[in-house]
mmCIF file of C-alpha atoms in Angstrom:
data_model
loop_
_atom_site.group_PDB
_atom_site.id
_atom_site.type_symbol
_atom_site.label_atom_id
_atom_site.label_comp_id
_atom_site.label_asym_id
_atom_site.label_seq_id
_atom_site.Cartn_x
_atom_site.Cartn_y
_atom_site.Cartn_z
ATOM 1 C CA UNK A 531 36.457 -39.937 32.371
ATOM 2 C CA UNK A 532 38.727 -39.405 30.212
ATOM 3 C CA UNK A 533 39.026 -42.130 27.817
ATOM 4 C CA UNK A 534 42.250 -41.272 25.663
ATOM 5 C CA UNK A 535 41.993 -44.202 22.018
ATOM 6 C CA UNK A 536 45.255 -44.933 19.990
ATOM 7 C CA UNK A 537 43.487 -46.251 17.507
ATOM 8 C CA UNK A 538 45.145 -47.592 13.864
ATOM 9 C CA UNK A 539 42.749 -47.082 10.904
ATOM 10 C CA UNK A 540 44.228 -49.287 8.327
ATOM 11 C CA UNK A 541 44.879 -52.401 10.428
ATOM 12 C CA UNK A 542 42.319 -55.141 9.309
ATOM 13 C CA UNK A 543 39.542 -54.323 6.976
ATOM 14 C CA UNK A 544 39.616 -50.667 8.001
ATOM 15 C CA UNK A 545 37.327 -50.902 10.914
ATOM 16 C CA UNK A 546 38.557 -48.415 13.460
ATOM 17 C CA UNK A 547 36.837 -44.983 12.629
ATOM 18 C CA UNK A 548 33.057 -47.819 13.675
ATOM 19 C CA UNK A 549 34.260 -48.365 16.406
ATOM 20 C CA UNK A 550 34.999 -45.083 18.016
ATOM 21 C CA UNK A 551 31.731 -43.815 16.972
ATOM 22 C CA UNK A 552 30.029 -46.571 18.501
ATOM 23 C CA UNK A 553 31.890 -46.133 21.822
ATOM 24 C CA UNK A 554 30.582 -42.110 21.339
ATOM 25 C CA UNK A 555 26.971 -43.060 20.619
ATOM 26 C CA UNK A 556 27.220 -46.025 23.357
ATOM 27 C CA UNK A 557 28.709 -43.774 26.508
ATOM 28 C CA UNK A 558 27.825 -39.939 26.193
ATOM 29 C CA UNK A 559 29.214 -39.086 29.398
ATOM 30 C CA UNK A 560 32.173 -40.445 28.529
ATOM 31 C CA UNK A 561 35.624 -37.710 27.548
ATOM 32 C CA UNK A 562 36.750 -39.534 24.333
ATOM 33 C CA UNK A 563 40.167 -38.027 23.083
ATOM 34 C CA UNK A 564 40.880 -39.981 19.458
ATOM 35 C CA UNK A 565 43.882 -40.413 18.276
ATOM 36 C CA UNK A 566 44.793 -42.140 14.398
ATOM 37 C CA UNK A 567 48.281 -43.773 13.736
ATOM 38 C CA UNK A 568 49.156 -41.863 10.423
ATOM 39 C CA UNK A 569 52.144 -43.992 9.162
ATOM 40 C CA UNK A 570 54.479 -46.816 9.780
ATOM 41 C CA UNK A 571 55.590 -47.239 13.454
ATOM 42 C CA UNK A 572 53.524 -43.870 14.665
ATOM 43 C CA UNK A 573 52.430 -46.092 17.287
ATOM 44 C CA UNK A 574 55.501 -44.205 19.634
ATOM 45 C CA UNK A 575 54.791 -40.734 18.510
ATOM 46 C CA UNK A 576 51.123 -41.210 19.168
ATOM 47 C CA UNK A 577 51.267 -42.270 23.076
ATOM 48 C CA UNK A 578 53.881 -39.286 23.526
ATOM 49 C CA UNK A 579 51.583 -37.430 22.832
ATOM 50 C CA UNK A 580 48.441 -39.172 24.861
ATOM 51 C CA UNK A 581 51.468 -39.022 27.500
ATOM 52 C CA UNK A 582 51.443 -35.728 27.993
ATOM 53 C CA UNK A 583 47.682 -34.892 29.303
ATOM 54 C CA UNK A 584 46.930 -38.445 30.085
ATOM 55 C CA UNK A 585 46.537 -38.755 34.585
ATOM 56 C CA UNK A 586 45.768 -41.733 37.163
ATOM 57 C CA UNK A 587 42.013 -40.328 36.565
ATOM 58 C CA UNK A 588 42.682 -41.738 32.282
ATOM 59 C CA UNK A 589 42.494 -44.126 30.891
ATOM 60 C CA UNK A 590 43.868 -45.510 27.400
ATOM 61 C CA UNK A 591 41.838 -48.048 24.738
ATOM 62 C CA UNK A 592 44.110 -49.292 22.188
ATOM 63 C CA UNK A 593 42.104 -50.557 18.542
ATOM 64 C CA UNK A 594 44.547 -52.027 15.977
ATOM 65 C CA UNK A 595 45.852 -54.952 15.046
ATOM 66 C CA UNK A 596 48.796 -57.353 17.397
ATOM 67 C CA UNK A 597 51.209 -54.746 15.827
ATOM 68 C CA UNK A 598 49.767 -51.815 16.570
ATOM 69 C CA UNK A 599 48.885 -53.003 20.669
ATOM 70 C CA UNK A 600 52.886 -54.380 20.691
ATOM 71 C CA UNK A 601 54.362 -51.481 19.427
ATOM 72 C CA UNK A 602 51.552 -49.175 21.448
ATOM 73 C CA UNK A 603 52.584 -50.955 24.210
ATOM 74 C CA UNK A 604 56.676 -50.547 24.080
ATOM 75 C CA UNK A 605 55.743 -46.880 24.704
ATOM 76 C CA UNK A 606 53.654 -47.098 26.590
ATOM 77 C CA UNK A 607 54.664 -46.934 30.582
ATOM 78 C CA UNK A 608 54.187 -50.833 32.169
ATOM 79 C CA UNK A 609 52.735 -49.488 35.818
ATOM 80 C CA UNK A 610 49.813 -47.943 33.435
ATOM 81 C CA UNK A 611 46.830 -49.913 32.543
ATOM 82 C CA UNK A 612 45.456 -50.192 29.164
ATOM 83 C CA UNK A 613 42.218 -51.802 27.573
ATOM 84 C CA UNK A 614 42.631 -53.332 24.029
ATOM 85 C CA UNK A 615 40.055 -54.330 20.713
ATOM 86 C CA UNK A 616 40.769 -56.638 17.891
ATOM 87 C CA UNK A 617 40.996 -54.125 14.591
ATOM 88 C CA UNK A 618 43.457 -56.267 12.725
ATOM 89 C CA UNK A 619 43.346 -59.342 10.396
ATOM 90 C CA UNK A 620 45.492 -61.944 13.008
ATOM 91 C CA UNK A 621 44.488 -61.484 16.223
ATOM 92 C CA UNK A 622 45.363 -63.590 17.897
ATOM 93 C CA UNK A 623 46.281 -61.590 21.278
ATOM 94 C CA UNK A 624 42.182 -61.553 20.805
ATOM 95 C CA UNK A 625 41.618 -64.640 20.811
ATOM 96 C CA UNK A 626 44.210 -65.965 23.456
ATOM 97 C CA UNK A 627 42.911 -63.221 25.802
ATOM 98 C CA UNK A 628 39.495 -64.146 24.617
ATOM 99 C CA UNK A 629 39.198 -60.724 23.645
ATOM 100 C CA UNK A 630 35.440 -60.360 21.883
ATOM 101 C CA UNK A 631 32.402 -57.832 22.792
ATOM 102 C CA UNK A 632 33.889 -54.228 22.995
ATOM 103 C CA UNK A 633 30.618 -53.218 25.550
ATOM 104 C CA UNK A 634 32.786 -55.554 27.892
ATOM 105 C CA UNK A 635 35.996 -54.246 27.627
ATOM 106 C CA UNK A 636 34.526 -50.863 27.317
ATOM 107 C CA UNK A 637 32.971 -51.728 31.100
ATOM 108 C CA UNK A 638 36.152 -53.330 32.046
ATOM 109 C CA UNK A 639 37.113 -49.692 31.357
ATOM 110 C CA UNK A 640 34.964 -48.031 32.685
ATOM 111 C CA UNK A 641 34.425 -49.628 35.983
ATOM 112 C CA UNK A 642 37.891 -49.937 36.985
ATOM 113 C CA UNK A 643 38.429 -53.499 36.460
ATOM 114 C CA UNK A 644 41.649 -54.796 35.396
ATOM 115 C CA UNK A 645 43.729 -57.965 35.860
ATOM 116 C CA UNK A 646 47.756 -59.358 35.077
ATOM 117 C CA UNK A 647 49.393 -60.651 32.165
ATOM 118 C CA UNK A 648 53.014 -60.656 30.804
ATOM 119 C CA UNK A 649 54.196 -60.007 28.132
ATOM 120 C CA UNK A 650 57.779 -60.263 26.512
ATOM 121 C CA UNK A 651 60.145 -57.474 27.202
ATOM 122 C CA UNK A 652 63.082 -57.079 24.613
ATOM 123 C CA UNK A 653 65.384 -54.328 23.076
ATOM 124 C CA UNK A 654 63.602 -55.175 20.263
ATOM 125 C CA UNK A 655 60.345 -53.800 21.973
ATOM 126 C CA UNK A 656 57.068 -55.266 23.940
ATOM 127 C CA UNK A 657 56.281 -58.822 21.881
ATOM 128 C CA UNK A 658 52.522 -59.674 23.436
ATOM 129 C CA UNK A 659 52.129 -62.812 20.981
ATOM 130 C CA UNK A 660 55.534 -64.818 19.449
ATOM 131 C CA UNK A 661 58.803 -63.715 18.526
ATOM 132 C CA UNK A 662 59.613 -66.302 15.439
ATOM 133 C CA UNK A 663 62.462 -67.276 13.653
ATOM 134 C CA UNK A 664 62.933 -69.048 10.073
ATOM 135 C CA UNK A 665 59.591 -70.683 9.000
ATOM 136 C CA UNK A 666 56.796 -68.489 9.967
ATOM 137 C CA UNK A 667 58.903 -65.372 9.914
ATOM 138 C CA UNK A 668 59.601 -66.673 6.133
ATOM 139 C CA UNK A 669 55.671 -66.675 5.959
ATOM 140 C CA UNK A 670 55.878 -62.961 8.013
ATOM 141 C CA UNK A 671 58.329 -61.337 5.375
ATOM 142 C CA UNK A 672 56.524 -62.560 2.252
ATOM 143 C CA UNK A 673 52.859 -62.243 2.977
ATOM 144 C CA UNK A 674 53.882 -58.650 4.409
ATOM 145 C CA UNK A 675 55.684 -57.757 1.060
ATOM 146 C CA UNK A 676 53.311 -58.944 -1.181
ATOM 147 C CA UNK A 677 50.182 -57.291 -0.815
ATOM 148 C CA UNK A 678 48.714 -59.535 -0.776
ATOM 149 C CA UNK A 679 47.650 -59.465 2.374
ATOM 150 C CA UNK A 680 45.660 -55.926 1.747
ATOM 151 C CA UNK A 681 43.864 -57.030 -0.684
ATOM 152 C CA UNK A 682 42.807 -60.141 0.886
ATOM 153 C CA UNK A 683 41.270 -58.300 3.875
ATOM 154 C CA UNK A 684 38.559 -55.996 1.321
ATOM 155 C CA UNK A 685 36.692 -59.475 0.166
ATOM 156 C CA UNK A 686 37.158 -60.453 4.662
ATOM 157 C CA UNK A 687 40.128 -63.545 2.998
ATOM 158 C CA UNK A 688 42.690 -62.031 4.943
ATOM 159 C CA UNK A 689 43.650 -65.709 6.964
ATOM 160 C CA UNK A 690 44.480 -66.734 3.254
ATOM 161 C CA UNK A 691 47.252 -65.004 2.466
ATOM 162 C CA UNK A 692 49.149 -67.062 5.174
ATOM 163 C CA UNK A 693 48.002 -69.616 3.615
ATOM 164 C CA UNK A 694 49.497 -68.827 0.369
ATOM 165 C CA UNK A 695 52.911 -67.656 1.854
ATOM 166 C CA UNK A 696 53.021 -71.111 4.326
ATOM 167 C CA UNK A 697 53.319 -72.150 1.042
ATOM 168 C CA UNK A 698 55.625 -70.484 -0.725
ATOM 169 C CA UNK A 699 58.330 -70.786 2.315
ATOM 170 C CA UNK A 700 57.987 -74.893 2.457
ATOM 171 C CA UNK A 701 59.301 -74.138 -0.947
ATOM 172 C CA UNK A 702 61.981 -71.721 -0.452
ATOM 173 C CA UNK A 703 63.933 -71.724 3.632
ATOM 174 C CA UNK A 704 66.934 -72.095 4.795
ATOM 175 C CA UNK A 705 67.547 -73.866 8.013
ATOM 176 C CA UNK A 706 69.895 -72.165 11.307
ATOM 177 C CA UNK A 707 71.465 -72.475 13.563
ATOM 178 C CA UNK A 708 71.564 -70.222 17.045
ATOM 179 C CA UNK A 709 72.761 -70.171 20.445
ATOM 180 C CA UNK A 710 70.313 -70.662 23.133
ATOM 181 C CA UNK A 711 70.779 -69.847 26.862
ATOM 182 C CA UNK A 712 66.859 -70.508 28.830
ATOM 183 C CA UNK A 713 67.533 -69.094 32.507
ATOM 184 C CA UNK A 714 71.435 -69.885 32.538
ATOM 185 C CA UNK A 715 71.754 -73.237 30.313
ATOM 186 C CA UNK A 716 72.871 -72.744 27.103
ATOM 187 C CA UNK A 717 73.061 -75.219 24.318
ATOM 188 C CA UNK A 718 73.625 -74.738 20.916
ATOM 189 C CA UNK A 719 70.972 -75.840 18.667
ATOM 190 C CA UNK A 720 71.768 -76.889 14.457
ATOM 191 C CA UNK A 721 69.733 -77.143 11.543
ATOM 192 C CA UNK A 722 66.549 -75.099 12.518
ATOM 193 C CA UNK A 723 63.114 -75.121 10.368
ATOM 194 C CA UNK A 724 60.882 -73.267 12.731
ATOM 195 C CA UNK A 725 61.760 -71.865 15.787
ATOM 196 C CA UNK A 726 59.827 -68.908 18.128
ATOM 197 C CA UNK A 727 59.427 -68.069 21.647
ATOM 198 C CA UNK A 728 55.956 -67.709 22.729
ATOM 199 C CA UNK A 729 54.014 -66.085 25.119
ATOM 200 C CA UNK A 730 50.694 -67.105 24.298
ATOM 201 C CA UNK A 731 48.129 -69.422 22.166
ATOM 202 C CA UNK A 732 47.809 -68.567 19.227
ATOM 203 C CA UNK A 733 50.418 -67.738 15.792
ATOM 204 C CA UNK A 734 49.757 -66.722 12.192
ATOM 205 C CA UNK A 735 45.569 -66.218 12.040
ATOM 206 C CA UNK A 736 45.284 -68.515 14.786
ATOM 207 C CA UNK A 737 47.273 -71.365 14.914
ATOM 208 C CA UNK A 738 48.468 -72.790 18.374
ATOM 209 C CA UNK A 739 51.851 -72.353 19.188
ATOM 210 C CA UNK A 740 51.508 -73.873 22.360
ATOM 211 C CA UNK A 741 48.731 -75.147 23.916
ATOM 212 C CA UNK A 742 49.495 -73.920 27.926
ATOM 213 C CA UNK A 743 51.858 -70.680 26.486
ATOM 214 C CA UNK A 744 49.083 -67.944 28.158
ATOM 215 C CA UNK A 745 50.163 -63.980 29.367
ATOM 216 C CA UNK A 746 48.407 -65.226 32.874
ATOM 217 C CA UNK A 747 51.787 -66.803 33.295
ATOM 218 C CA UNK A 748 54.815 -65.398 34.243
ATOM 219 C CA UNK A 749 57.104 -68.187 31.538
ATOM 220 C CA UNK A 750 58.123 -68.362 28.197
ATOM 221 C CA UNK A 751 57.328 -71.043 25.908
ATOM 222 C CA UNK A 752 59.987 -71.730 23.362
ATOM 223 C CA UNK A 753 58.050 -73.455 20.388
ATOM 224 C CA UNK A 754 60.643 -75.511 17.647
ATOM 225 C CA UNK A 755 61.364 -77.864 14.927
ATOM 226 C CA UNK A 756 64.479 -79.083 13.108
ATOM 227 C CA UNK A 757 64.521 -79.414 9.979
ATOM 228 C CA UNK A 758 63.733 -82.365 7.137
ATOM 229 C CA UNK A 759 63.158 -83.004 4.601
ATOM 230 C CA UNK A 760 59.721 -81.449 2.479
ATOM 231 C CA UNK A 761 57.672 -84.355 3.884
ATOM 232 C CA UNK A 762 58.961 -84.595 7.516
ATOM 233 C CA UNK A 763 58.764 -80.142 7.427
ATOM 234 C CA UNK A 764 55.101 -80.844 6.573
ATOM 235 C CA UNK A 765 53.880 -83.920 8.717
ATOM 236 C CA UNK A 766 55.962 -81.164 11.368
ATOM 237 C CA UNK A 767 53.149 -78.101 10.234
ATOM 238 C CA UNK A 768 50.679 -80.162 10.334
ATOM 239 C CA UNK A 769 51.168 -80.807 14.481
ATOM 240 C CA UNK A 770 50.768 -77.470 14.821
ATOM 241 C CA UNK A 771 47.787 -77.081 12.712
ATOM 242 C CA UNK A 772 45.697 -79.625 14.401
ATOM 243 C CA UNK A 773 47.051 -79.344 17.995
ATOM 244 C CA UNK A 774 48.909 -82.159 18.202
ATOM 245 C CA UNK A 775 52.268 -80.920 19.921
ATOM 246 C CA UNK A 776 52.251 -83.193 22.924
ATOM 247 C CA UNK A 777 52.699 -86.649 20.824
ATOM 248 C CA UNK A 778 54.437 -84.887 17.748
ATOM 249 C CA UNK A 779 58.321 -86.458 18.586
ATOM 250 C CA UNK A 780 58.996 -83.356 15.476
ATOM 251 C CA UNK A 781 58.165 -80.634 18.045
ATOM 252 C CA UNK A 782 60.496 -79.365 20.567
ATOM 253 C CA UNK A 783 59.055 -77.449 24.240
ATOM 254 C CA UNK A 784 61.031 -76.112 26.138
ATOM 255 C CA UNK A 785 59.917 -72.974 29.451
ATOM 256 C CA UNK A 786 61.867 -70.550 31.270
ATOM 257 C CA UNK A 787 61.704 -67.036 32.288
ATOM 258 C CA UNK A 788 64.431 -65.043 30.289
ATOM 259 C CA UNK A 789 66.014 -66.126 27.032
ATOM 260 C CA UNK A 790 69.284 -64.625 25.283
ATOM 261 C CA UNK A 791 69.478 -65.735 21.775
ATOM 262 C CA UNK A 792 73.172 -65.731 19.857
ATOM 263 C CA UNK A 793 73.337 -65.829 16.168
ATOM 264 C CA UNK A 794 76.579 -66.927 14.076
ATOM 265 C CA UNK A 795 74.766 -63.028 11.747
ATOM 266 C CA UNK A 796 72.153 -60.869 11.015
ATOM 267 C CA UNK A 797 69.383 -62.773 10.875
ATOM 268 C CA UNK A 798 65.169 -62.067 9.985
ATOM 269 C CA UNK A 799 62.815 -62.424 12.736
ATOM 270 C CA UNK A 800 59.292 -61.402 13.227
ATOM 271 C CA UNK A 801 57.848 -59.906 16.698
ATOM 272 C CA UNK A 802 53.955 -60.438 16.597
ATOM 273 C CA UNK A 803 53.667 -59.861 12.520
ATOM 274 C CA UNK A 804 56.467 -56.708 12.105
ATOM 275 C CA UNK A 805 59.694 -57.637 10.141
ATOM 276 C CA UNK A 806 63.289 -56.280 12.394
ATOM 277 C CA UNK A 807 66.092 -58.582 12.587
ATOM 278 C CA UNK A 808 68.699 -58.877 14.799
ATOM 279 C CA UNK A 809 71.483 -61.252 15.611
ATOM 280 C CA UNK A 810 72.195 -61.810 19.113
ATOM 281 C CA UNK A 811 68.349 -61.062 22.106
ATOM 282 C CA UNK A 812 68.054 -61.288 25.263
ATOM 283 C CA UNK A 813 64.438 -61.536 26.272
ATOM 284 C CA UNK A 814 62.697 -61.004 29.488
ATOM 285 C CA UNK A 815 59.011 -61.199 31.210
ATOM 286 C CA UNK A 816 57.400 -58.309 32.392
ATOM 287 C CA UNK A 817 54.059 -57.642 34.533
ATOM 288 C CA UNK A 818 51.112 -55.338 32.986
ATOM 289 C CA UNK A 819 47.559 -54.888 33.572
ATOM 290 C CA UNK A 820 44.828 -54.756 31.356
ATOM 291 C CA UNK A 821 41.466 -54.123 32.299
ATOM 292 C CA UNK A 822 39.146 -56.786 30.855
#
């Protein structure tokens, strides 16, 4: 059996190469083909190279962070299953899917043991965790631009990056409005501080976005917080951190299977830790198959 390993060697604490060596040593019966990303957004080129050789008897294993996986799935045909093991810093998808042991993933891959999940599909690509605007997108933007994440990852404190950038974003946020259509129902939501469309339980390095949000369901979970004085914004975020979602009157929640967003101007957003921008976007549920 051939196993194509698509890995991001720079993700998280740079452990991808170590895991590849472990796989080669533990599973000598497998024909391991390694493809390493060469730079930002290189996943689509690596997928194209893999697909030139790939057959229905082969397997794909992705090693990297949430961004590596979502960019790989954007290029990977939806009818082909995949396996995934996290080597990033946040690893929210793995936490939501309870992926902890490489041996377990490899055994599922070898035995062709797979299950159906749903990802979010949009013109900007596949989303495995969340699409965020407002506060949470600003946090990711600051973390990406500062270079602090790489420094803290080296001493295994990468998650601290998000906390430090969250404090900065709290003090420099910008409220926004959007027109929202959920399963054909349209409304305008004004004066927003935080807005997220989730496909899984966690975001931002392990913070629960919504308790029932999970990839096994064909459902989008929209979570948003309206702008308010600083003290109320902090309390709303604490409600998220301490899992008081249902009890909180500050956190709003809507579900659906198809969402269309229109903004008054081009706006910065984040998808699985990667930054992008748009003023109009439609998101739907797409079925995928994962070895697990």
